[in-house]
Amino acid sequence: MKDRGTPLAAMLGAGLLSVSLTACGTDGALEPGGPDSQIESVLDVAAAFYPLEFALEQIGGERLSITSLTQPGAEPHDVELTPRQVAQLANADLVVYLQHFQPAVDDAVASVATGSSLDVSPAADLTLTAADHGHEHGDEEDREAESSGAVDPHFWLDPTRYASVADAIRDRLIELDPEGADQYSAAAAAFTQALTELDEEFSSALQQCRHRDLVTGHAAFGYLADRYDLHQVAIAGLTPDDEPTAAQLRNLVAHVRESGVSTVYAETLANPAVTETVAREAGVEVRTLDPLEGLTESSAGDDYFEVMRANLEVLRVGQECS
């Protein structure tokens, strides 16, 4: 991770000078009601990164003024908070984050958050670690590194885990804003139903595939693979900058050749160069999957559901599913 630089206390002081009392929820926030909305938001909420922001939008609607702490197009693993964002986090009624995924956010929550905070890790049931990310092509050094037990944070790529997180968000919103309980409950029910339907689509589409090995740019797809009986083989580790050694690359190319897979997957928000090298050496195609850590103008959809369905179509072709 990058050096986090400026102390949070200093950042907060600078941020409070530049952020007005009404600034929370304006940067990166979605305004579902538009300029003519008659509903005034009740809670200022800071979301650490896109999947949490999207869940809050779906459940809270216009009762929430939402600020995302990870800007569109930014790689969330190494996010650095600006003084303005630290001030927004400090003033928020609720901060929703995933502990250990973004150290800068963890530090800010511990240091300056004055409202409620919700770590969604327990609800997400983060059961996969670095040792589960599919580097069976590695050597003894790889296995020693994987034994450190770094936890895979990418729960949202399994819709059932994402639904559990949505329920936890609903419960905390009701606790903070009891008058909105009916709205939060109804919206959360609709959201989790949509996630259930998405899960069923994935289960059906990926049931009969020629290839079960899923060769990905970094180990972001462990929960998706685990849910749909695929076997993730990751080129990099749990973060995109955890690059493989030359020996690891040779072993991976050999594995791809021997397994007979026809596709390896690059990712949005990550440099595809290493993935393209593996594909070229192994003589297979490169397709792009989106780990949905954040949306960009080049994302294959405008929201979580659209991008996940685009991912599904890519997988159906790449895994040769019938």
PDB file of C-alpha atoms in Angstrom:
ATOM      1  CA  MET A   1       0.000   0.000   0.000  1.00  0.00           C
ATOM      2  CA  LYS A   2       1.029   3.579  -0.539  1.00  0.00           C
ATOM      3  CA  ASP A   3       2.349   5.790   2.223  1.00  0.00           C
ATOM      4  CA  ARG A   4      -0.644   7.433   3.816  1.00  0.00           C
ATOM      5  CA  GLY A   5       1.291  10.641   4.335  1.00  0.00           C
ATOM      6  CA  THR A   6      -0.472  13.552   6.038  1.00  0.00           C
ATOM      7  CA  PRO A   7      -1.735  12.805   9.574  1.00  0.00           C
ATOM      8  CA  LEU A   8      -5.493  12.531   9.802  1.00  0.00           C
ATOM      9  CA  ALA A   9      -5.797  15.240  12.408  1.00  0.00           C
ATOM     10  CA  ALA A  10      -4.089  17.728  10.111  1.00  0.00           C
ATOM     11  CA  MET A  11      -6.186  16.602   7.167  1.00  0.00           C
ATOM     12  CA  LEU A  12      -9.349  16.994   9.188  1.00  0.00           C
ATOM     13  CA  GLY A  13      -8.402  20.495  10.228  1.00  0.00           C
ATOM     14  CA  ALA A  14      -7.736  21.503   6.640  1.00  0.00           C
ATOM     15  CA  GLY A  15     -10.886  19.808   5.429  1.00  0.00           C
ATOM     16  CA  LEU A  16     -13.162  21.512   7.913  1.00  0.00           C
ATOM     17  CA  LEU A  17     -11.980  24.889   6.675  1.00  0.00           C
ATOM     18  CA  SER A  18     -12.965  24.041   3.112  1.00  0.00           C
ATOM     19  CA  VAL A  19     -16.126  22.007   3.608  1.00  0.00           C
ATOM     20  CA  SER A  20     -19.365  23.765   4.502  1.00  0.00           C
ATOM     21  CA  LEU A  21     -21.908  22.310   6.912  1.00  0.00           C
ATOM     22  CA  THR A  22     -24.012  21.209   3.954  1.00  0.00           C
ATOM     23  CA  ALA A  23     -21.188  19.603   1.981  1.00  0.00           C
ATOM     24  CA  CYS A  24     -21.629  16.045   3.244  1.00  0.00           C
ATOM     25  CA  GLY A  25     -23.183  13.913   0.553  1.00  0.00           C
ATOM     26  CA  THR A  26     -22.481  16.186  -2.406  1.00  0.00           C
ATOM     27  CA  ASP A  27     -19.246  14.646  -3.725  1.00  0.00           C
ATOM     28  CA  GLY A  28     -19.885  11.359  -5.495  1.00  0.00           C
ATOM     29  CA  ALA A  29     -23.451  11.180  -4.223  1.00  0.00           C
ATOM     30  CA  LEU A  30     -26.394  10.023  -6.271  1.00  0.00           C
ATOM     31  CA  GLU A  31     -29.523  12.167  -6.035  1.00  0.00           C
ATOM     32  CA  PRO A  32     -32.413   9.809  -6.864  1.00  0.00           C
ATOM     33  CA  GLY A  33     -35.053  12.476  -6.524  1.00  0.00           C
ATOM     34  CA  GLY A  34     -33.375  15.015  -8.810  1.00  0.00           C
ATOM     35  CA  PRO A  35     -33.568  18.784  -8.378  1.00  0.00           C
ATOM     36  CA  ASP A  36     -37.346  18.762  -7.883  1.00  0.00           C
ATOM     37  CA  SER A  37     -37.353  16.167  -5.118  1.00  0.00           C
ATOM     38  CA  GLN A  38     -39.640  17.077  -2.214  1.00  0.00           C
ATOM     39  CA  ILE A  39     -38.001  14.644   0.215  1.00  0.00           C
ATOM     40  CA  GLU A  40     -35.222  16.024   2.387  1.00  0.00           C
ATOM     41  CA  SER A  41     -32.496  13.554   3.292  1.00  0.00           C
ATOM     42  CA  VAL A  42     -32.441  12.432   6.907  1.00  0.00           C
ATOM     43  CA  LEU A  43     -28.978  10.888   7.227  1.00  0.00           C
ATOM     44  CA  ASP A  44     -25.565  11.823   5.842  1.00  0.00           C
ATOM     45  CA  VAL A  45     -23.813   8.557   5.009  1.00  0.00           C
ATOM     46  CA  ALA A  46     -20.249   7.894   3.833  1.00  0.00           C
ATOM     47  CA  ALA A  47     -19.759   4.737   1.757  1.00  0.00           C
ATOM     48  CA  ALA A  48     -16.218   3.407   1.473  1.00  0.00           C
ATOM     49  CA  PHE A  49     -16.475   2.140  -2.131  1.00  0.00           C
ATOM     50  CA  TYR A  50     -18.925   1.425  -4.928  1.00  0.00           C
ATOM     51  CA  PRO A  51     -20.753  -1.789  -3.887  1.00  0.00           C
ATOM     52  CA  LEU A  52     -21.506  -0.266  -0.484  1.00  0.00           C
ATOM     53  CA  GLU A  53     -22.572   3.006  -2.097  1.00  0.00           C
ATOM     54  CA  PHE A  54     -24.898   1.140  -4.469  1.00  0.00           C
ATOM     55  CA  ALA A  55     -26.493  -0.875  -1.663  1.00  0.00           C
ATOM     56  CA  LEU A  56     -27.110   2.311   0.313  1.00  0.00           C
ATOM     57  CA  GLU A  57     -28.710   3.948  -2.728  1.00  0.00           C
ATOM     58  CA  GLN A  58     -31.007   0.989  -3.242  1.00  0.00           C
ATOM     59  CA  ILE A  59     -32.065   0.725   0.402  1.00  0.00           C
ATOM     60  CA  GLY A  60     -32.016   4.330   1.560  1.00  0.00           C
ATOM     61  CA  GLY A  61     -33.172   6.225  -1.500  1.00  0.00           C
ATOM     62  CA  GLU A  62     -33.869   9.890  -0.856  1.00  0.00           C
ATOM     63  CA  ARG A  63     -33.677   9.529   2.915  1.00  0.00           C
ATOM     64  CA  LEU A  64     -29.891   9.339   2.563  1.00  0.00           C
ATOM     65  CA  SER A  65     -27.318  11.819   1.343  1.00  0.00           C
ATOM     66  CA  ILE A  66     -24.481   9.534   0.272  1.00  0.00           C
ATOM     67  CA  THR A  67     -20.810  10.349  -0.200  1.00  0.00           C
ATOM     68  CA  SER A  68     -18.487   7.795  -1.774  1.00  0.00           C
ATOM     69  CA  LEU A  69     -14.956   7.796  -0.374  1.00  0.00           C
ATOM     70  CA  THR A  70     -13.612   6.148  -3.551  1.00  0.00           C
ATOM     71  CA  GLN A  71     -13.957   8.255  -6.666  1.00  0.00           C
ATOM     72  CA  PRO A  72     -15.066   6.681  -9.983  1.00  0.00           C
ATOM     73  CA  GLY A  73     -12.129   5.085 -11.779  1.00  0.00           C
ATOM     74  CA  ALA A  74      -9.951   4.898  -8.652  1.00  0.00           C
ATOM     75  CA  GLU A  75      -8.495   1.585  -7.494  1.00  0.00           C
ATOM     76  CA  PRO A  76     -10.125   1.138  -4.068  1.00  0.00           C
ATOM     77  CA  HIS A  77      -7.430  -1.059  -2.513  1.00  0.00           C
ATOM     78  CA  ASP A  78      -4.995   1.871  -2.361  1.00  0.00           C
ATOM     79  CA  VAL A  79      -7.438   4.732  -1.923  1.00  0.00           C
ATOM     80  CA  GLU A  80      -6.078   7.845  -0.227  1.00  0.00           C
ATOM     81  CA  LEU A  81      -8.540  10.209   1.421  1.00  0.00           C
ATOM     82  CA  THR A  82      -8.412  13.921   0.700  1.00  0.00           C
ATOM     83  CA  PRO A  83      -8.874  16.420   3.544  1.00  0.00           C
ATOM     84  CA  ARG A  84     -12.395  17.050   2.228  1.00  0.00           C
ATOM     85  CA  GLN A  85     -13.254  13.349   2.359  1.00  0.00           C
ATOM     86  CA  VAL A  86     -11.852  13.006   5.875  1.00  0.00           C
ATOM     87  CA  ALA A  87     -14.037  15.922   6.946  1.00  0.00           C
ATOM     88  CA  GLN A  88     -17.078  14.345   5.288  1.00  0.00           C
ATOM     89  CA  LEU A  89     -16.387  11.067   7.047  1.00  0.00           C
ATOM     90  CA  ALA A  90     -15.956  12.854  10.365  1.00  0.00           C
ATOM     91  CA  ASN A  91     -19.312  14.626  10.000  1.00  0.00           C
ATOM     92  CA  ALA A  92     -21.294  11.658   8.656  1.00  0.00           C
ATOM     93  CA  ASP A  93     -24.133  10.151  10.652  1.00  0.00           C
ATOM     94  CA  LEU A  94     -23.004   6.742   9.408  1.00  0.00           C
ATOM     95  CA  VAL A  95     -19.865   5.357   7.752  1.00  0.00           C
ATOM     96  CA  VAL A  96     -20.257   2.018   5.960  1.00  0.00           C
ATOM     97  CA  TYR A  97     -16.958   0.288   5.212  1.00  0.00           C
ATOM     98  CA  LEU A  98     -15.172  -3.061   4.961  1.00  0.00           C
ATOM     99  CA  GLN A  99     -12.456  -3.363   7.562  1.00  0.00           C
ATOM    100  CA  HIS A 100      -8.956  -4.259   6.295  1.00  0.00           C
ATOM    101  CA  PHE A 101      -9.885  -3.601   2.647  1.00  0.00           C
ATOM    102  CA  GLN A 102      -8.891   0.083   2.628  1.00  0.00           C
ATOM    103  CA  PRO A 103      -6.376   0.973   5.355  1.00  0.00           C
ATOM    104  CA  ALA A 104      -6.844   4.712   4.856  1.00  0.00           C
ATOM    105  CA  VAL A 105     -10.571   4.364   5.531  1.00  0.00           C
ATOM    106  CA  ASP A 106      -9.938   2.132   8.548  1.00  0.00           C
ATOM    107  CA  ASP A 107      -7.587   4.758   9.987  1.00  0.00           C
ATOM    108  CA  ALA A 108     -10.043   7.582   9.403  1.00  0.00           C
ATOM    109  CA  VAL A 109     -12.935   5.684  10.989  1.00  0.00           C
ATOM    110  CA  ALA A 110     -10.813   4.938  14.047  1.00  0.00           C
ATOM    111  CA  SER A 111      -9.423   8.474  14.306  1.00  0.00           C
ATOM    112  CA  VAL A 112     -12.101  10.973  13.357  1.00  0.00           C
ATOM    113  CA  ALA A 113     -15.527   9.364  12.859  1.00  0.00           C
ATOM    114  CA  THR A 114     -17.980  10.894  15.320  1.00  0.00           C
ATOM    115  CA  GLY A 115     -21.162   9.171  14.147  1.00  0.00           C
ATOM    116  CA  SER A 116     -22.088   5.533  13.772  1.00  0.00           C
ATOM    117  CA  SER A 117     -19.940   3.151  11.740  1.00  0.00           C
ATOM    118  CA  LEU A 118     -20.798  -0.195  10.201  1.00  0.00           C
ATOM    119  CA  ASP A 119     -18.101  -2.686   9.282  1.00  0.00           C
ATOM    120  CA  VAL A 120     -19.855  -5.103   6.922  1.00  0.00           C
ATOM    121  CA  SER A 121     -17.224  -7.852   7.297  1.00  0.00           C
ATOM    122  CA  PRO A 122     -19.280 -10.013   9.694  1.00  0.00           C
ATOM    123  CA  ALA A 123     -22.349  -9.857   7.462  1.00  0.00           C
ATOM    124  CA  ALA A 124     -20.258 -10.645   4.373  1.00  0.00           C
ATOM    125  CA  ASP A 125     -18.862 -13.779   6.053  1.00  0.00           C
ATOM    126  CA  LEU A 126     -15.385 -13.434   4.575  1.00  0.00           C
ATOM    127  CA  THR A 127     -14.339 -17.079   4.575  1.00  0.00           C
ATOM    128  CA  LEU A 128     -11.810 -17.096   1.714  1.00  0.00           C
ATOM    129  CA  THR A 129      -8.145 -16.236   2.213  1.00  0.00           C
ATOM    130  CA  ALA A 130      -5.076 -15.834   0.025  1.00  0.00           C
ATOM    131  CA  ALA A 131      -4.503 -19.569   0.353  1.00  0.00           C
ATOM    132  CA  ASP A 132      -7.815 -20.168  -1.458  1.00  0.00           C
ATOM    133  CA  HIS A 133      -7.108 -18.018  -4.508  1.00  0.00           C
ATOM    134  CA  GLY A 134      -5.920 -20.788  -6.781  1.00  0.00           C
ATOM    135  CA  HIS A 135      -2.136 -20.458  -7.017  1.00  0.00           C
ATOM    136  CA  GLU A 136      -1.666 -24.203  -7.219  1.00  0.00           C
ATOM    137  CA  HIS A 137       0.754 -23.438 -10.025  1.00  0.00           C
ATOM    138  CA  GLY A 138       3.101 -21.770  -7.532  1.00  0.00           C
ATOM    139  CA  ASP A 139       6.182 -22.985  -5.701  1.00  0.00           C
ATOM    140  CA  GLU A 140       7.052 -23.336  -2.025  1.00  0.00           C
ATOM    141  CA  GLU A 141       7.656 -19.583  -1.743  1.00  0.00           C
ATOM    142  CA  ASP A 142       4.124 -18.942  -3.031  1.00  0.00           C
ATOM    143  CA  ARG A 143       2.598 -21.316  -0.503  1.00  0.00           C
ATOM    144  CA  GLU A 144       4.491 -19.674   2.356  1.00  0.00           C
ATOM    145  CA  ALA A 145       3.201 -16.257   1.263  1.00  0.00           C
ATOM    146  CA  GLU A 146      -0.348 -17.548   1.006  1.00  0.00           C
ATOM    147  CA  SER A 147      -0.198 -19.045   4.501  1.00  0.00           C
ATOM    148  CA  SER A 148      -0.253 -15.493   5.902  1.00  0.00           C
ATOM    149  CA  GLY A 149      -4.044 -15.699   5.730  1.00  0.00           C
ATOM    150  CA  ALA A 150      -4.906 -12.411   4.016  1.00  0.00           C
ATOM    151  CA  VAL A 151      -8.692 -12.368   3.661  1.00  0.00           C
ATOM    152  CA  ASP A 152     -10.414 -12.028   0.293  1.00  0.00           C
ATOM    153  CA  PRO A 153     -12.646  -8.917   0.564  1.00  0.00           C
ATOM    154  CA  HIS A 154     -14.566  -9.207  -2.747  1.00  0.00           C
ATOM    155  CA  PHE A 155     -17.836 -10.504  -1.253  1.00  0.00           C
ATOM    156  CA  TRP A 156     -20.134  -8.531  -3.595  1.00  0.00           C
ATOM    157  CA  LEU A 157     -19.317 -10.831  -6.521  1.00  0.00           C
ATOM    158  CA  ASP A 158     -21.415 -13.465  -4.739  1.00  0.00           C
ATOM    159  CA  PRO A 159     -24.963 -12.013  -4.772  1.00  0.00           C
ATOM    160  CA  THR A 160     -25.968 -14.051  -1.712  1.00  0.00           C
ATOM    161  CA  ARG A 161     -23.223 -12.502   0.425  1.00  0.00           C
ATOM    162  CA  TYR A 162     -24.108  -9.085  -0.952  1.00  0.00           C
ATOM    163  CA  ALA A 163     -27.720  -9.680   0.119  1.00  0.00           C
ATOM    164  CA  SER A 164     -26.570 -10.448   3.665  1.00  0.00           C
ATOM    165  CA  VAL A 165     -24.665  -7.165   3.731  1.00  0.00           C
ATOM    166  CA  ALA A 166     -27.783  -5.373   2.475  1.00  0.00           C
ATOM    167  CA  ASP A 167     -29.729  -6.766   5.428  1.00  0.00           C
ATOM    168  CA  ALA A 168     -27.080  -5.483   7.841  1.00  0.00           C
ATOM    169  CA  ILE A 169     -27.233  -2.031   6.240  1.00  0.00           C
ATOM    170  CA  ARG A 170     -31.033  -2.031   6.500  1.00  0.00           C
ATOM    171  CA  ASP A 171     -30.878  -2.874  10.194  1.00  0.00           C
ATOM    172  CA  ARG A 172     -28.404  -0.086  10.961  1.00  0.00           C
ATOM    173  CA  LEU A 173     -30.413   2.489   8.999  1.00  0.00           C
ATOM    174  CA  ILE A 174     -33.557   1.539  10.912  1.00  0.00           C
ATOM    175  CA  GLU A 175     -31.639   1.885  14.175  1.00  0.00           C
ATOM    176  CA  LEU A 176     -30.511   5.407  13.240  1.00  0.00           C
ATOM    177  CA  ASP A 177     -33.737   6.500  11.541  1.00  0.00           C
ATOM    178  CA  PRO A 178     -36.716   4.564  12.970  1.00  0.00           C
ATOM    179  CA  GLU A 179     -39.218   6.729  11.097  1.00  0.00           C
ATOM    180  CA  GLY A 180     -37.853   5.335   7.847  1.00  0.00           C
ATOM    181  CA  ALA A 181     -38.172   1.704   8.921  1.00  0.00           C
ATOM    182  CA  ASP A 182     -40.973   0.805   6.511  1.00  0.00           C
ATOM    183  CA  GLN A 183     -39.171   2.363   3.558  1.00  0.00           C
ATOM    184  CA  TYR A 184     -35.843   0.750   4.414  1.00  0.00           C
ATOM    185  CA  SER A 185     -37.448  -2.663   4.915  1.00  0.00           C
ATOM    186  CA  ALA A 186     -39.412  -2.560   1.665  1.00  0.00           C
ATOM    187  CA  ALA A 187     -36.468  -1.302  -0.371  1.00  0.00           C
ATOM    188  CA  ALA A 188     -34.087  -3.852   1.134  1.00  0.00           C
ATOM    189  CA  ALA A 189     -36.558  -6.643   0.375  1.00  0.00           C
ATOM    190  CA  ALA A 190     -36.768  -5.543  -3.259  1.00  0.00           C
ATOM    191  CA  PHE A 191     -32.978  -5.274  -3.499  1.00  0.00           C
ATOM    192  CA  THR A 192     -32.318  -8.703  -2.008  1.00  0.00           C
ATOM    193  CA  GLN A 193     -34.990 -10.226  -4.260  1.00  0.00           C
ATOM    194  CA  ALA A 194     -33.193  -8.761  -7.274  1.00  0.00           C
ATOM    195  CA  LEU A 195     -29.939 -10.250  -5.971  1.00  0.00           C
ATOM    196  CA  THR A 196     -31.636 -13.636  -5.570  1.00  0.00           C
ATOM    197  CA  GLU A 197     -32.784 -13.492  -9.183  1.00  0.00           C
ATOM    198  CA  LEU A 198     -29.261 -12.563 -10.298  1.00  0.00           C
ATOM    199  CA  ASP A 199     -27.862 -15.495  -8.336  1.00  0.00           C
ATOM    200  CA  GLU A 200     -30.312 -17.832 -10.068  1.00  0.00           C
ATOM    201  CA  GLU A 201     -29.250 -16.497 -13.475  1.00  0.00           C
ATOM    202  CA  PHE A 202     -25.592 -17.179 -12.706  1.00  0.00           C
ATOM    203  CA  SER A 203     -26.312 -20.639 -11.303  1.00  0.00           C
ATOM    204  CA  SER A 204     -28.277 -21.628 -14.383  1.00  0.00           C
ATOM    205  CA  ALA A 205     -25.903 -20.144 -16.962  1.00  0.00           C
ATOM    206  CA  LEU A 206     -22.707 -21.540 -15.404  1.00  0.00           C
ATOM    207  CA  GLN A 207     -24.015 -25.006 -14.606  1.00  0.00           C
ATOM    208  CA  GLN A 208     -22.846 -26.653 -17.825  1.00  0.00           C
ATOM    209  CA  CYS A 209     -19.455 -25.261 -18.849  1.00  0.00           C
ATOM    210  CA  ARG A 210     -16.607 -26.931 -20.678  1.00  0.00           C
ATOM    211  CA  HIS A 211     -14.031 -25.264 -18.430  1.00  0.00           C
ATOM    212  CA  ARG A 212     -14.224 -24.960 -14.633  1.00  0.00           C
ATOM    213  CA  ASP A 213     -10.828 -23.226 -14.244  1.00  0.00           C
ATOM    214  CA  LEU A 214     -11.299 -19.448 -14.139  1.00  0.00           C
ATOM    215  CA  VAL A 215      -7.979 -17.730 -14.889  1.00  0.00           C
ATOM    216  CA  THR A 216      -8.215 -14.120 -13.696  1.00  0.00           C
ATOM    217  CA  GLY A 217      -5.980 -11.065 -13.586  1.00  0.00           C
ATOM    218  CA  HIS A 218      -6.047 -10.900  -9.800  1.00  0.00           C
ATOM    219  CA  ALA A 219      -7.738 -12.927  -7.104  1.00  0.00           C
ATOM    220  CA  ALA A 220     -10.947 -10.889  -7.039  1.00  0.00           C
ATOM    221  CA  PHE A 221     -13.320 -13.628  -8.155  1.00  0.00           C
ATOM    222  CA  GLY A 222     -12.925 -16.197  -5.386  1.00  0.00           C
ATOM    223  CA  TYR A 223     -16.429 -15.781  -3.971  1.00  0.00           C
ATOM    224  CA  LEU A 224     -17.985 -15.879  -7.440  1.00  0.00           C
ATOM    225  CA  ALA A 225     -16.009 -19.022  -8.260  1.00  0.00           C
ATOM    226  CA  ASP A 226     -16.888 -20.621  -4.933  1.00  0.00           C
ATOM    227  CA  ARG A 227     -20.590 -19.903  -5.391  1.00  0.00           C
ATOM    228  CA  TYR A 228     -20.825 -21.264  -8.936  1.00  0.00           C
ATOM    229  CA  ASP A 229     -18.459 -24.229  -8.724  1.00  0.00           C
ATOM    230  CA  LEU A 230     -15.618 -22.662 -10.668  1.00  0.00           C
ATOM    231  CA  HIS A 231     -11.926 -22.890  -9.756  1.00  0.00           C
ATOM    232  CA  GLN A 232     -10.207 -19.528  -9.657  1.00  0.00           C
ATOM    233  CA  VAL A 233      -6.599 -19.489 -10.873  1.00  0.00           C
ATOM    234  CA  ALA A 234      -5.289 -15.989 -10.228  1.00  0.00           C
ATOM    235  CA  ILE A 235      -2.359 -14.370 -12.000  1.00  0.00           C
ATOM    236  CA  ALA A 236      -1.852 -11.775  -9.238  1.00  0.00           C
ATOM    237  CA  GLY A 237      -2.856 -11.904  -5.588  1.00  0.00           C
ATOM    238  CA  LEU A 238      -5.688 -10.263  -3.684  1.00  0.00           C
ATOM    239  CA  THR A 239      -4.607  -6.811  -4.862  1.00  0.00           C
ATOM    240  CA  PRO A 240      -3.785  -5.995  -8.505  1.00  0.00           C
ATOM    241  CA  ASP A 241      -0.300  -4.746  -7.609  1.00  0.00           C
ATOM    242  CA  ASP A 242       0.602  -8.111  -6.044  1.00  0.00           C
ATOM    243  CA  GLU A 243       2.372  -9.195  -9.236  1.00  0.00           C
ATOM    244  CA  PRO A 244       3.660 -12.737  -9.884  1.00  0.00           C
ATOM    245  CA  THR A 245       7.326 -13.642 -10.167  1.00  0.00           C
ATOM    246  CA  ALA A 246       8.858 -14.909 -13.403  1.00  0.00           C
ATOM    247  CA  ALA A 247       8.728 -18.461 -12.028  1.00  0.00           C
ATOM    248  CA  GLN A 248       5.059 -18.069 -11.148  1.00  0.00           C
ATOM    249  CA  LEU A 249       4.305 -16.827 -14.652  1.00  0.00           C
ATOM    250  CA  ARG A 250       6.047 -19.809 -16.227  1.00  0.00           C
ATOM    251  CA  ASN A 251       4.086 -22.184 -14.022  1.00  0.00           C
ATOM    252  CA  LEU A 252       0.850 -20.383 -14.807  1.00  0.00           C
ATOM    253  CA  VAL A 253       1.408 -20.493 -18.563  1.00  0.00           C
ATOM    254  CA  ALA A 254       2.101 -24.221 -18.279  1.00  0.00           C
ATOM    255  CA  HIS A 255      -1.075 -24.701 -16.251  1.00  0.00           C
ATOM    256  CA  VAL A 256      -3.182 -22.809 -18.784  1.00  0.00           C
ATOM    257  CA  ARG A 257      -1.802 -24.925 -21.613  1.00  0.00           C
ATOM    258  CA  GLU A 258      -2.350 -28.191 -19.752  1.00  0.00           C
ATOM    259  CA  SER A 259      -5.864 -27.343 -18.558  1.00  0.00           C
ATOM    260  CA  GLY A 260      -7.097 -26.574 -22.049  1.00  0.00           C
ATOM    261  CA  VAL A 261      -8.875 -23.351 -21.101  1.00  0.00           C
ATOM    262  CA  SER A 262      -9.527 -21.044 -24.023  1.00  0.00           C
ATOM    263  CA  THR A 263      -9.702 -17.720 -22.177  1.00  0.00           C
ATOM    264  CA  VAL A 264      -7.911 -15.751 -19.483  1.00  0.00           C
ATOM    265  CA  TYR A 265      -9.557 -12.687 -18.012  1.00  0.00           C
ATOM    266  CA  ALA A 266      -8.153  -9.193 -17.698  1.00  0.00           C
ATOM    267  CA  GLU A 267      -9.964  -6.684 -15.497  1.00  0.00           C
ATOM    268  CA  THR A 268     -11.142  -3.121 -15.492  1.00  0.00           C
ATOM    269  CA  LEU A 269      -9.160  -0.753 -13.225  1.00  0.00           C
ATOM    270  CA  ALA A 270      -6.063  -2.966 -13.619  1.00  0.00           C
ATOM    271  CA  ASN A 271      -3.217  -2.977 -16.130  1.00  0.00           C
ATOM    272  CA  PRO A 272      -3.835  -5.933 -18.492  1.00  0.00           C
ATOM    273  CA  ALA A 273      -0.191  -6.318 -19.557  1.00  0.00           C
ATOM    274  CA  VAL A 274       0.625  -9.396 -17.450  1.00  0.00           C
ATOM    275  CA  THR A 275      -2.648 -11.100 -18.354  1.00  0.00           C
ATOM    276  CA  GLU A 276      -2.005 -10.408 -22.026  1.00  0.00           C
ATOM    277  CA  THR A 277       1.483 -11.883 -21.681  1.00  0.00           C
ATOM    278  CA  VAL A 278       0.083 -15.084 -20.166  1.00  0.00           C
ATOM    279  CA  ALA A 279      -2.530 -15.331 -22.917  1.00  0.00           C
ATOM    280  CA  ARG A 280       0.027 -14.774 -25.656  1.00  0.00           C
ATOM    281  CA  GLU A 281       2.451 -17.354 -24.268  1.00  0.00           C
ATOM    282  CA  ALA A 282      -0.314 -19.914 -23.695  1.00  0.00           C
ATOM    283  CA  GLY A 283      -2.040 -19.256 -27.017  1.00  0.00           C
ATOM    284  CA  VAL A 284      -5.458 -18.347 -25.587  1.00  0.00           C
ATOM    285  CA  GLU A 285      -7.823 -15.378 -25.784  1.00  0.00           C
ATOM    286  CA  VAL A 286      -8.165 -12.442 -23.401  1.00  0.00           C
ATOM    287  CA  ARG A 287     -11.594 -11.248 -22.292  1.00  0.00           C
ATOM    288  CA  THR A 288     -12.423  -8.614 -19.691  1.00  0.00           C
ATOM    289  CA  LEU A 289     -14.263  -9.140 -16.424  1.00  0.00           C
ATOM    290  CA  ASP A 290     -15.235  -6.299 -14.115  1.00  0.00           C
ATOM    291  CA  PRO A 291     -14.622  -6.925 -10.387  1.00  0.00           C
ATOM    292  CA  LEU A 292     -17.030  -4.055  -9.690  1.00  0.00           C
ATOM    293  CA  GLU A 293     -14.738  -2.313  -7.259  1.00  0.00           C
ATOM    294  CA  GLY A 294     -15.830   0.898  -8.983  1.00  0.00           C
ATOM    295  CA  LEU A 295     -17.603   2.111 -12.108  1.00  0.00           C
ATOM    296  CA  THR A 296     -15.964   4.024 -14.939  1.00  0.00           C
ATOM    297  CA  GLU A 297     -17.110   5.405 -18.279  1.00  0.00           C
ATOM    298  CA  SER A 298     -15.843   2.193 -19.873  1.00  0.00           C
ATOM    299  CA  SER A 299     -17.818  -0.095 -17.546  1.00  0.00           C
ATOM    300  CA  ALA A 300     -20.163  -2.478 -19.361  1.00  0.00           C
ATOM    301  CA  GLY A 301     -23.222  -1.020 -17.648  1.00  0.00           C
ATOM    302  CA  ASP A 302     -24.484   1.789 -15.472  1.00  0.00           C
ATOM    303  CA  ASP A 303     -24.886  -0.105 -12.200  1.00  0.00           C
ATOM    304  CA  TYR A 304     -24.070  -3.302 -10.325  1.00  0.00           C
ATOM    305  CA  PHE A 305     -26.763  -5.417 -11.958  1.00  0.00           C
ATOM    306  CA  GLU A 306     -25.936  -4.372 -15.515  1.00  0.00           C
ATOM    307  CA  VAL A 307     -22.223  -4.994 -15.049  1.00  0.00           C
ATOM    308  CA  MET A 308     -22.778  -8.342 -13.344  1.00  0.00           C
ATOM    309  CA  ARG A 309     -24.959  -9.495 -16.232  1.00  0.00           C
ATOM    310  CA  ALA A 310     -22.297  -8.313 -18.668  1.00  0.00           C
ATOM    311  CA  ASN A 311     -19.774 -10.355 -16.667  1.00  0.00           C
ATOM    312  CA  LEU A 312     -22.067 -13.362 -16.930  1.00  0.00           C
ATOM    313  CA  GLU A 313     -22.186 -13.110 -20.709  1.00  0.00           C
ATOM    314  CA  VAL A 314     -18.384 -12.858 -20.835  1.00  0.00           C
ATOM    315  CA  LEU A 315     -18.116 -15.949 -18.634  1.00  0.00           C
ATOM    316  CA  ARG A 316     -20.594 -17.926 -20.707  1.00  0.00           C
ATOM    317  CA  VAL A 317     -18.470 -17.365 -23.798  1.00  0.00           C
ATOM    318  CA  GLY A 318     -15.067 -17.694 -22.135  1.00  0.00           C
ATOM    319  CA  GLN A 319     -15.917 -20.815 -20.118  1.00  0.00           C
ATOM    320  CA  GLU A 320     -17.764 -22.302 -23.111  1.00  0.00           C
ATOM    321  CA  CYS A 321     -21.048 -22.837 -21.284  1.00  0.00           C
ATOM    322  CA  SER A 322     -24.101 -24.344 -22.925  1.00  0.00           C
TER     323      SER A 322
END
